[in-house]
Every structure is written in C-alpha cells, then in structure tokens.
PDB file of C-alpha atoms in Angstrom:
ATOM      1  CA  GLU A 152       8.255  12.165  -2.183  1.00 65.00           C
ATOM      2  CA  THR A 153       7.252  10.751   1.190  1.00 67.00           C
ATOM      3  CA  GLY A 154      10.617  10.867   2.972  1.00 86.00           C
ATOM      4  CA  VAL A 155      10.605   7.078   3.368  1.00 93.00           C
ATOM      5  CA  THR A 156      13.674   5.476   1.829  1.00 94.00           C
ATOM      6  CA  GLN A 157      14.467   1.845   1.116  1.00 96.00           C
ATOM      7  CA  SER A 158      17.629   0.011   0.168  1.00 95.00           C
ATOM      8  CA  PRO A 159      18.677  -1.618  -1.980  1.00 96.00           C
ATOM      9  CA  THR A 160      16.566  -0.718  -4.998  1.00 95.00           C
ATOM     10  CA  HIS A 161      17.034  -4.070  -6.674  1.00 96.00           C
ATOM     11  CA  LEU A 162      18.392  -7.367  -5.455  1.00 96.00           C
ATOM     12  CA  ILE A 163      18.937 -10.765  -7.033  1.00 98.00           C
ATOM     13  CA  LYS A 164      19.307 -13.806  -4.807  1.00 98.00           C
ATOM     14  CA  THR A 165      19.426 -17.553  -5.230  1.00 98.00           C
ATOM     15  CA  ARG A 166      16.883 -19.925  -3.770  1.00 98.00           C
ATOM     16  CA  GLY A 167      17.840 -20.928  -0.223  1.00 97.00           C
ATOM     17  CA  GLN A 168      19.782 -17.758   0.501  1.00 98.00           C
ATOM     18  CA  GLN A 169      18.950 -15.126   3.069  1.00 98.00           C
ATOM     19  CA  VAL A 170      18.230 -11.432   2.407  1.00 98.00           C
ATOM     20  CA  THR A 171      17.959  -8.252   4.453  1.00 98.00           C
ATOM     21  CA  LEU A 172      16.015  -5.249   3.221  1.00 98.00           C
ATOM     22  CA  ARG A 173      16.210  -1.857   4.897  1.00 98.00           C
ATOM     23  CA  CYS A 174      13.808   1.002   5.435  1.00 97.00           C
ATOM     24  CA  SER A 175      14.277   4.468   6.843  1.00 95.00           C
ATOM     25  CA  SER A 176      11.039   5.954   8.132  1.00 91.00           C
ATOM     26  CA  GLN A 177       9.816   9.465   7.685  1.00 85.00           C
ATOM     27  CA  SER A 178      11.136  11.723  10.431  1.00 84.00           C
ATOM     28  CA  GLY A 179       9.119  11.434  13.645  1.00 85.00           C
ATOM     29  CA  HIS A 180       7.262   8.289  12.602  1.00 89.00           C
ATOM     30  CA  ASN A 181       7.424   5.468  15.157  1.00 90.00           C
ATOM     31  CA  THR A 182       5.456   2.790  13.299  1.00 92.00           C
ATOM     32  CA  VAL A 183       6.567   0.880  10.239  1.00 94.00           C
ATOM     33  CA  SER A 184       4.697  -1.726   8.212  1.00 95.00           C
ATOM     34  CA  TRP A 185       6.076  -4.043   5.550  1.00 97.00           C
ATOM     35  CA  TYR A 186       4.138  -5.253   2.525  1.00 97.00           C
ATOM     36  CA  GLN A 187       4.903  -7.739  -0.246  1.00 98.00           C
ATOM     37  CA  GLN A 188       3.623  -6.925  -3.727  1.00 95.00           C
ATOM     38  CA  ALA A 189       3.871  -9.827  -6.145  1.00 95.00           C
ATOM     39  CA  LEU A 190       3.673  -9.099  -9.844  1.00 91.00           C
ATOM     40  CA  GLY A 191       0.159  -8.146 -10.862  1.00 88.00           C
ATOM     41  CA  GLN A 192      -1.119  -8.171  -7.292  1.00 92.00           C
ATOM     42  CA  GLY A 193      -1.939  -5.649  -4.626  1.00 94.00           C
ATOM     43  CA  PRO A 194       0.379  -5.303  -1.640  1.00 96.00           C
ATOM     44  CA  GLN A 195      -0.013  -7.920   1.100  1.00 96.00           C
ATOM     45  CA  PHE A 196       0.656  -7.039   4.739  1.00 96.00           C
ATOM     46  CA  ILE A 197       3.648  -8.853   6.251  1.00 97.00           C
ATOM     47  CA  PHE A 198       4.022  -7.281   9.696  1.00 95.00           C
ATOM     48  CA  GLN A 199       4.127  -4.039  11.627  1.00 94.00           C
ATOM     49  CA  TYR A 200       6.590  -2.691  14.177  1.00 94.00           C
ATOM     50  CA  TYR A 201       5.825  -0.074  16.789  1.00 92.00           C
ATOM     51  CA  ARG A 202       8.554   1.334  19.017  1.00 90.00           C
ATOM     52  CA  GLU A 203      10.864  -1.617  18.299  1.00 90.00           C
ATOM     53  CA  GLU A 204       8.276  -4.320  19.017  1.00 92.00           C
ATOM     54  CA  GLU A 205       6.333  -6.425  16.515  1.00 92.00           C
ATOM     55  CA  ASN A 206       2.807  -5.077  16.727  1.00 90.00           C
ATOM     56  CA  GLY A 207       0.996  -7.373  14.317  1.00 92.00           C
ATOM     57  CA  ARG A 208       1.634  -9.972  11.659  1.00 94.00           C
ATOM     58  CA  GLY A 209      -0.009 -11.100   8.460  1.00 93.00           C
ATOM     59  CA  ASN A 210      -0.176 -14.564   6.962  1.00 93.00           C
ATOM     60  CA  PHE A 211       3.524 -15.009   6.301  1.00 97.00           C
ATOM     61  CA  PRO A 212       5.765 -17.840   7.588  1.00 96.00           C
ATOM     62  CA  PRO A 213       8.312 -17.314  10.400  1.00 96.00           C
ATOM     63  CA  ARG A 214      11.181 -17.144   7.923  1.00 97.00           C
ATOM     64  CA  PHE A 215       9.978 -13.580   7.357  1.00 98.00           C
ATOM     65  CA  SER A 216      11.230 -11.602  10.328  1.00 97.00           C
ATOM     66  CA  GLY A 217      11.921  -8.003  11.136  1.00 96.00           C
ATOM     67  CA  LEU A 218      13.588  -5.498  13.372  1.00 96.00           C
ATOM     68  CA  GLN A 219      12.962  -1.903  14.272  1.00 95.00           C
ATOM     69  CA  PHE A 220      15.781   0.171  15.699  1.00 93.00           C
ATOM     70  CA  PRO A 221      15.724   3.021  18.270  1.00 91.00           C
ATOM     71  CA  ASN A 222      15.795   5.559  15.434  1.00 88.00           C
ATOM     72  CA  TYR A 223      12.712   3.751  14.016  1.00 88.00           C
ATOM     73  CA  SER A 224      14.499   2.515  10.928  1.00 93.00           C
ATOM     74  CA  SER A 225      13.614  -1.053  10.110  1.00 96.00           C
ATOM     75  CA  GLU A 226      14.797  -4.271   8.491  1.00 97.00           C
ATOM     76  CA  LEU A 227      12.968  -7.115   6.824  1.00 98.00           C
ATOM     77  CA  ASN A 228      14.819 -10.423   6.826  1.00 98.00           C
ATOM     78  CA  VAL A 229      13.820 -13.398   4.749  1.00 98.00           C
ATOM     79  CA  ASN A 230      15.530 -16.764   5.279  1.00 97.00           C
ATOM     80  CA  ALA A 231      15.567 -19.792   2.997  1.00 97.00           C
ATOM     81  CA  LEU A 232      14.413 -17.807  -0.016  1.00 98.00           C
ATOM     82  CA  GLU A 233      11.895 -19.421  -2.356  1.00 98.00           C
ATOM     83  CA  LEU A 234      11.114 -18.520  -5.949  1.00 97.00           C
ATOM     84  CA  ASP A 235       7.702 -17.192  -4.855  1.00 97.00           C
ATOM     85  CA  ASP A 236       9.418 -14.615  -2.659  1.00 98.00           C
ATOM     86  CA  SER A 237      10.220 -12.665  -5.818  1.00 98.00           C
ATOM     87  CA  ALA A 238       8.277  -9.438  -5.390  1.00 97.00           C
ATOM     88  CA  LEU A 239       8.406  -5.733  -4.661  1.00 96.00           C
ATOM     89  CA  TYR A 240       8.793  -5.186  -0.921  1.00 97.00           C
ATOM     90  CA  LEU A 241       7.342  -1.967   0.376  1.00 96.00           C
ATOM     91  CA  CYS A 242       7.726  -0.374   3.745  1.00 96.00           C
ATOM     92  CA  ALA A 243       5.351   2.264   5.042  1.00 95.00           C
ATOM     93  CA  SER A 244       5.768   4.513   8.032  1.00 93.00           C
ATOM     94  CA  SER A 245       3.090   6.105  10.182  1.00 89.00           C
ATOM     95  CA  LEU A 246       3.281   8.882  12.716  1.00 86.00           C
ATOM     96  CA  GLU A 247       1.661   6.710  15.352  1.00 80.00           C
ATOM     97  CA  ARG A 248       0.355   3.158  15.646  1.00 76.00           C
ATOM     98  CA  GLY A 249      -3.246   4.265  15.117  1.00 77.00           C
ATOM     99  CA  SER A 250      -2.588   6.787  12.364  1.00 79.00           C
ATOM    100  CA  TYR A 251      -4.831   6.575   9.327  1.00 79.00           C
ATOM    101  CA  GLU A 252      -2.188   7.467   6.783  1.00 84.00           C
ATOM    102  CA  GLN A 253       0.767   5.317   5.831  1.00 89.00           C
ATOM    103  CA  TYR A 254       3.597   6.779   3.786  1.00 91.00           C
ATOM    104  CA  PHE A 255       5.222   4.312   1.442  1.00 93.00           C
ATOM    105  CA  GLY A 256       8.804   4.077   0.295  1.00 94.00           C
ATOM    106  CA  PRO A 257       9.782   3.299  -3.303  1.00 93.00           C
ATOM    107  CA  GLY A 258      10.257  -0.390  -2.586  1.00 95.00           C
ATOM    108  CA  THR A 259      12.943  -3.017  -3.087  1.00 96.00           C
ATOM    109  CA  ARG A 260      12.556  -5.333  -6.068  1.00 96.00           C
ATOM    110  CA  LEU A 261      13.711  -8.818  -5.021  1.00 97.00           C
ATOM    111  CA  THR A 262      14.279 -11.496  -7.639  1.00 97.00           C
ATOM    112  CA  VAL A 263      14.925 -15.055  -6.503  1.00 98.00           C
ATOM    113  CA  THR A 264      16.428 -17.402  -9.098  1.00 97.00           C
TER     114      THR A 264
ATOM    115  CA  ALA B 110     -13.108 -11.011   6.098  1.00 77.00           C
ATOM    116  CA  GLN B 111     -12.768  -7.339   5.331  1.00 87.00           C
ATOM    117  CA  SER B 112     -11.827  -6.706   1.737  1.00 93.00           C
ATOM    118  CA  VAL B 113     -12.045  -4.448  -1.273  1.00 96.00           C
ATOM    119  CA  ALA B 114     -12.617  -5.416  -4.868  1.00 96.00           C
ATOM    120  CA  GLN B 115     -11.573  -3.614  -8.021  1.00 97.00           C
ATOM    121  CA  PRO B 116     -13.627  -5.168 -10.815  1.00 96.00           C
ATOM    122  CA  GLU B 117     -11.681  -3.666 -13.713  1.00 97.00           C
ATOM    123  CA  ASP B 118      -8.125  -4.676 -14.545  1.00 96.00           C
ATOM    124  CA  GLN B 119      -7.782  -1.721 -16.893  1.00 97.00           C
ATOM    125  CA  VAL B 120      -9.647   1.486 -17.652  1.00 98.00           C
ATOM    126  CA  ASN B 121      -9.059   3.378 -20.885  1.00 98.00           C
ATOM    127  CA  VAL B 122     -10.036   7.023 -21.250  1.00 98.00           C
ATOM    128  CA  ALA B 123      -9.160   9.844 -23.610  1.00 98.00           C
ATOM    129  CA  GLU B 124      -7.366  12.900 -22.283  1.00 98.00           C
ATOM    130  CA  GLY B 125      -9.829  15.565 -21.193  1.00 97.00           C
ATOM    131  CA  ASN B 126     -12.629  13.094 -20.534  1.00 98.00           C
ATOM    132  CA  PRO B 127     -13.868  12.240 -17.049  1.00 97.00           C
ATOM    133  CA  LEU B 128     -12.538   9.055 -15.501  1.00 97.00           C
ATOM    134  CA  THR B 129     -13.901   6.621 -12.945  1.00 98.00           C
ATOM    135  CA  VAL B 130     -12.015   3.768 -11.304  1.00 98.00           C
ATOM    136  CA  LYS B 131     -14.319   1.456  -9.396  1.00 98.00           C
ATOM    137  CA  CYS B 132     -13.949  -0.033  -5.926  1.00 98.00           C
ATOM    138  CA  THR B 133     -16.399  -1.923  -3.750  1.00 97.00           C
ATOM    139  CA  TYR B 134     -15.826  -2.922  -0.164  1.00 95.00           C
ATOM    140  CA  SER B 135     -16.896  -5.570   2.298  1.00 94.00           C
ATOM    141  CA  VAL B 136     -16.414  -4.363   5.849  1.00 88.00           C
ATOM    142  CA  SER B 137     -18.022  -4.978   9.199  1.00 86.00           C
ATOM    143  CA  GLY B 138     -18.483  -1.705  10.998  1.00 84.00           C
ATOM    144  CA  ASN B 139     -17.459   1.679   9.701  1.00 85.00           C
ATOM    145  CA  PRO B 140     -15.145   1.509   6.696  1.00 90.00           C
ATOM    146  CA  TYR B 141     -11.912   3.464   6.498  1.00 93.00           C
ATOM    147  CA  LEU B 142     -11.105   3.581   2.792  1.00 95.00           C
ATOM    148  CA  PHE B 143      -8.126   4.779   0.822  1.00 96.00           C
ATOM    149  CA  TRP B 144      -6.902   5.273  -2.722  1.00 97.00           C
ATOM    150  CA  TYR B 145      -3.244   4.995  -3.665  1.00 96.00           C
ATOM    151  CA  VAL B 146      -1.507   5.422  -7.019  1.00 96.00           C
ATOM    152  CA  GLN B 147       1.623   3.612  -8.173  1.00 94.00           C
ATOM    153  CA  TYR B 148       3.800   4.813 -11.032  1.00 91.00           C
ATOM    154  CA  PRO B 149       6.335   2.471 -12.664  1.00 84.00           C
ATOM    155  CA  ASN B 150       9.253   1.637 -10.393  1.00 75.00           C
ATOM    156  CA  ARG B 151       7.786   3.764  -7.631  1.00 79.00           C
ATOM    157  CA  GLY B 152       6.118   3.061  -4.325  1.00 84.00           C
ATOM    158  CA  LEU B 153       2.539   3.865  -3.490  1.00 91.00           C
ATOM    159  CA  GLN B 154       1.462   7.475  -3.293  1.00 92.00           C
ATOM    160  CA  PHE B 155      -1.499   8.418  -1.119  1.00 92.00           C
ATOM    161  CA  LEU B 156      -4.352  10.107  -2.998  1.00 94.00           C
ATOM    162  CA  LEU B 157      -7.212  10.383  -0.548  1.00 94.00           C
ATOM    163  CA  LYS B 158      -9.080   8.746   2.304  1.00 94.00           C
ATOM    164  CA  TYR B 159     -12.593   8.426   3.666  1.00 94.00           C
ATOM    165  CA  ILE B 160     -12.925   8.205   7.427  1.00 91.00           C
ATOM    166  CA  THR B 161     -16.234   9.867   8.150  1.00 84.00           C
ATOM    167  CA  GLY B 162     -18.232  12.897   7.080  1.00 85.00           C
ATOM    168  CA  ASP B 163     -18.962  14.063   3.552  1.00 88.00           C
ATOM    169  CA  ASN B 164     -19.487  11.327   1.021  1.00 92.00           C
ATOM    170  CA  LEU B 165     -17.454  13.219  -1.581  1.00 95.00           C
ATOM    171  CA  VAL B 166     -13.780  13.234  -0.640  1.00 95.00           C
ATOM    172  CA  LYS B 167     -11.279  15.454  -2.418  1.00 95.00           C
ATOM    173  CA  GLY B 168      -7.678  14.424  -2.742  1.00 94.00           C
ATOM    174  CA  SER B 169      -4.411  15.097  -4.492  1.00 91.00           C
ATOM    175  CA  TYR B 170      -3.898  15.927  -8.179  1.00 93.00           C
ATOM    176  CA  GLY B 171      -7.565  16.791  -8.752  1.00 95.00           C
ATOM    177  CA  PHE B 172      -8.871  13.346  -7.799  1.00 97.00           C
ATOM    178  CA  GLU B 173     -11.961  12.790  -5.723  1.00 97.00           C
ATOM    179  CA  ALA B 174     -13.866   9.759  -4.524  1.00 97.00           C
ATOM    180  CA  GLU B 175     -17.504   9.166  -3.760  1.00 96.00           C
ATOM    181  CA  PHE B 176     -18.415   7.018  -0.778  1.00 95.00           C
ATOM    182  CA  ASN B 177     -21.736   5.234  -1.216  1.00 95.00           C
ATOM    183  CA  LYS B 178     -22.822   3.225   1.797  1.00 93.00           C
ATOM    184  CA  SER B 179     -25.887   1.656   0.201  1.00 93.00           C
ATOM    185  CA  GLN B 180     -23.847   0.364  -2.733  1.00 95.00           C
ATOM    186  CA  THR B 181     -20.730  -0.311  -0.602  1.00 95.00           C
ATOM    187  CA  SER B 182     -18.655   1.529  -3.159  1.00 96.00           C
ATOM    188  CA  PHE B 183     -15.830   4.025  -3.111  1.00 97.00           C
ATOM    189  CA  HIS B 184     -15.187   4.980  -6.732  1.00 98.00           C
ATOM    190  CA  LEU B 185     -12.290   7.228  -7.687  1.00 98.00           C
ATOM    191  CA  LYS B 186     -13.100  10.046 -10.088  1.00 98.00           C
ATOM    192  CA  LYS B 187     -11.518  12.937 -11.925  1.00 98.00           C
ATOM    193  CA  PRO B 188     -13.431  15.426 -14.104  1.00 97.00           C
ATOM    194  CA  SER B 189     -10.751  15.730 -16.774  1.00 97.00           C
ATOM    195  CA  ALA B 190      -8.082  13.065 -17.274  1.00 97.00           C
ATOM    196  CA  LEU B 191      -4.451  13.821 -18.092  1.00 97.00           C
ATOM    197  CA  VAL B 192      -2.003  11.553 -19.904  1.00 97.00           C
ATOM    198  CA  SER B 193       0.183  11.806 -16.797  1.00 95.00           C
ATOM    199  CA  ASP B 194      -2.595  10.154 -14.769  1.00 96.00           C
ATOM    200  CA  SER B 195      -1.743   6.859 -16.466  1.00 97.00           C
ATOM    201  CA  ALA B 196      -0.680   4.570 -13.626  1.00 96.00           C
ATOM    202  CA  LEU B 197      -1.802   1.705 -11.399  1.00 97.00           C
ATOM    203  CA  TYR B 198      -4.473   2.587  -8.854  1.00 98.00           C
ATOM    204  CA  PHE B 199      -5.190   0.688  -5.658  1.00 97.00           C
ATOM    205  CA  CYS B 200      -8.163   0.866  -3.378  1.00 97.00           C
ATOM    206  CA  ALA B 201      -7.557  -0.181   0.237  1.00 96.00           C
ATOM    207  CA  VAL B 202      -9.436  -0.616   3.491  1.00 94.00           C
ATOM    208  CA  ARG B 203      -7.973  -0.274   6.945  1.00 92.00           C
ATOM    209  CA  VAL B 204      -8.514  -3.340   9.098  1.00 89.00           C
ATOM    210  CA  ASP B 205      -8.249  -3.103  12.892  1.00 85.00           C
ATOM    211  CA  THR B 206      -7.514  -6.389  14.665  1.00 80.00           C
ATOM    212  CA  GLY B 207      -5.552  -5.089  17.611  1.00 79.00           C
ATOM    213  CA  PHE B 208      -3.273  -3.421  15.109  1.00 82.00           C
ATOM    214  CA  GLN B 209      -3.972  -1.536  11.915  1.00 85.00           C
ATOM    215  CA  LYS B 210      -3.138  -2.817   8.459  1.00 90.00           C
ATOM    216  CA  LEU B 211      -4.222  -1.951   4.952  1.00 93.00           C
ATOM    217  CA  VAL B 212      -5.916  -4.566   2.798  1.00 94.00           C
ATOM    218  CA  PHE B 213      -5.540  -3.712  -0.865  1.00 96.00           C
ATOM    219  CA  GLY B 214      -7.475  -4.543  -3.970  1.00 96.00           C
ATOM    220  CA  THR B 215      -5.780  -6.078  -6.978  1.00 96.00           C
ATOM    221  CA  GLY B 216      -5.328  -2.743  -8.688  1.00 97.00           C
ATOM    222  CA  THR B 217      -6.673  -1.077 -11.822  1.00 98.00           C
ATOM    223  CA  ARG B 218      -4.416   0.147 -14.567  1.00 97.00           C
ATOM    224  CA  LEU B 219      -5.542   3.500 -15.931  1.00 98.00           C
ATOM    225  CA  LEU B 220      -4.467   4.340 -19.453  1.00 97.00           C
ATOM    226  CA  VAL B 221      -5.137   7.873 -20.650  1.00 97.00           C
ATOM    227  CA  SER B 222      -4.634   8.347 -24.366  1.00 97.00           C
ATOM    228  CA  PRO B 223      -3.698  11.696 -25.935  1.00 95.00           C
TER     229      PRO B 223
END
C-alpha cells in the first residue's frame, strides 16, 4: 500500500449535481495530482496542487476544481455533473513538485446517472 | 505531443513462460518512462522507471523493462510469469511543461493462465 487514501470508495450521483472527492496524501508529500480514468482508458491528468496552490492543469473544464489544505490533503470538486464524468478518480501524491515518482491512492468510483 | 502507445489490448501467456508487454514512446528530449500495474478495484502501483543510465531497469515483483532509444520502446518483461501477475499494465511518460504530469497509454491486460 502507498499510504495514499481516498474517500469515498464509490459514489452515485445524478446528472447536474455536484460532488466532492477527498484524498489524503502520503506523509511528508506536498504535491498532489488528480487523474480521471474512464472505463477502458488510461488515466488522464486533471490538475496538480503544490503547497496549496494549483500548479498545473490538464484539458478539463472549469467545473472541475480542487483544493489543497495545509496538511496537504486535497479535494476534487466537480459541478454540474455529466454522464461522461462517470469514471475512476485517482489522486497521486509526490514528495516534491519535481519528484519522479507518484504514489497513487485506490481511487473513487463515480457513477453519474 | 508527448505520448506513449501500448499496441496490445491483451497479452496471454502461460504460467512459467516469459512475458513481454510492449510500449513505444514519442517524446522530445530525454524520456522519463514508467510502468504501473492496476489490479481490480485498486489504484495504480508503481513497478519501475527509466530516468537515465542502464537500458535494463529492474523493478518490483521480478519485473524489468528494456529501454531502446533507437526503437523508441520501453517494453516490460518478466522471465517467468505467475498467475498473480494477471492485471492491467500501464506505460507512462513524464511530461514537463512548467509542471510535471504523467501521460499514460491505454493499458494492456495481461492474462496468465495456469
């Protein structure tokens, strides 16, 4: 196990609703990245947070937003859910912003109906 | 754009036989390459990485990968497959554009039969 935890494990939401997913980084890691893994696809980078600031963003609309807290835990918020948002959401923590290795949590399975 | 490709959706191998999972990359500059494994209902587990140095990289669980610059490949290998190796394998490249992110391939499902 990597020491990265995510909650909840599974979540079912209705189209148009809002959702918050949570991630607790490995101890001492100050950088967290979020990825979306649709069924049958590889993970796609959403954004990265470093010391509570957004450090970089992938090709996702603004309704995907995040937060990183002083203890380096993190949240992913998605507004106005769409059916295509159904996916496994993975967070990954890194010791530092430039670290080569990212340690992934088990993911949150989001289903939008 | 920097990317990796995994040309096989699935690889089948008998237990005890050697296995190879293929990955090719398209990168400007020096490639930083990774292999991850995903078991059902689990996140990604890091197997190994190539940053620089020896072309043969050894990783977790007896896996290794061979970096080949001329063929732009980074194939994952194991001399003797186990049934427990059956999982989904992802190749990834690190992309630096002011921040670092991983760009993943589409994954290869490895099925090891007893």
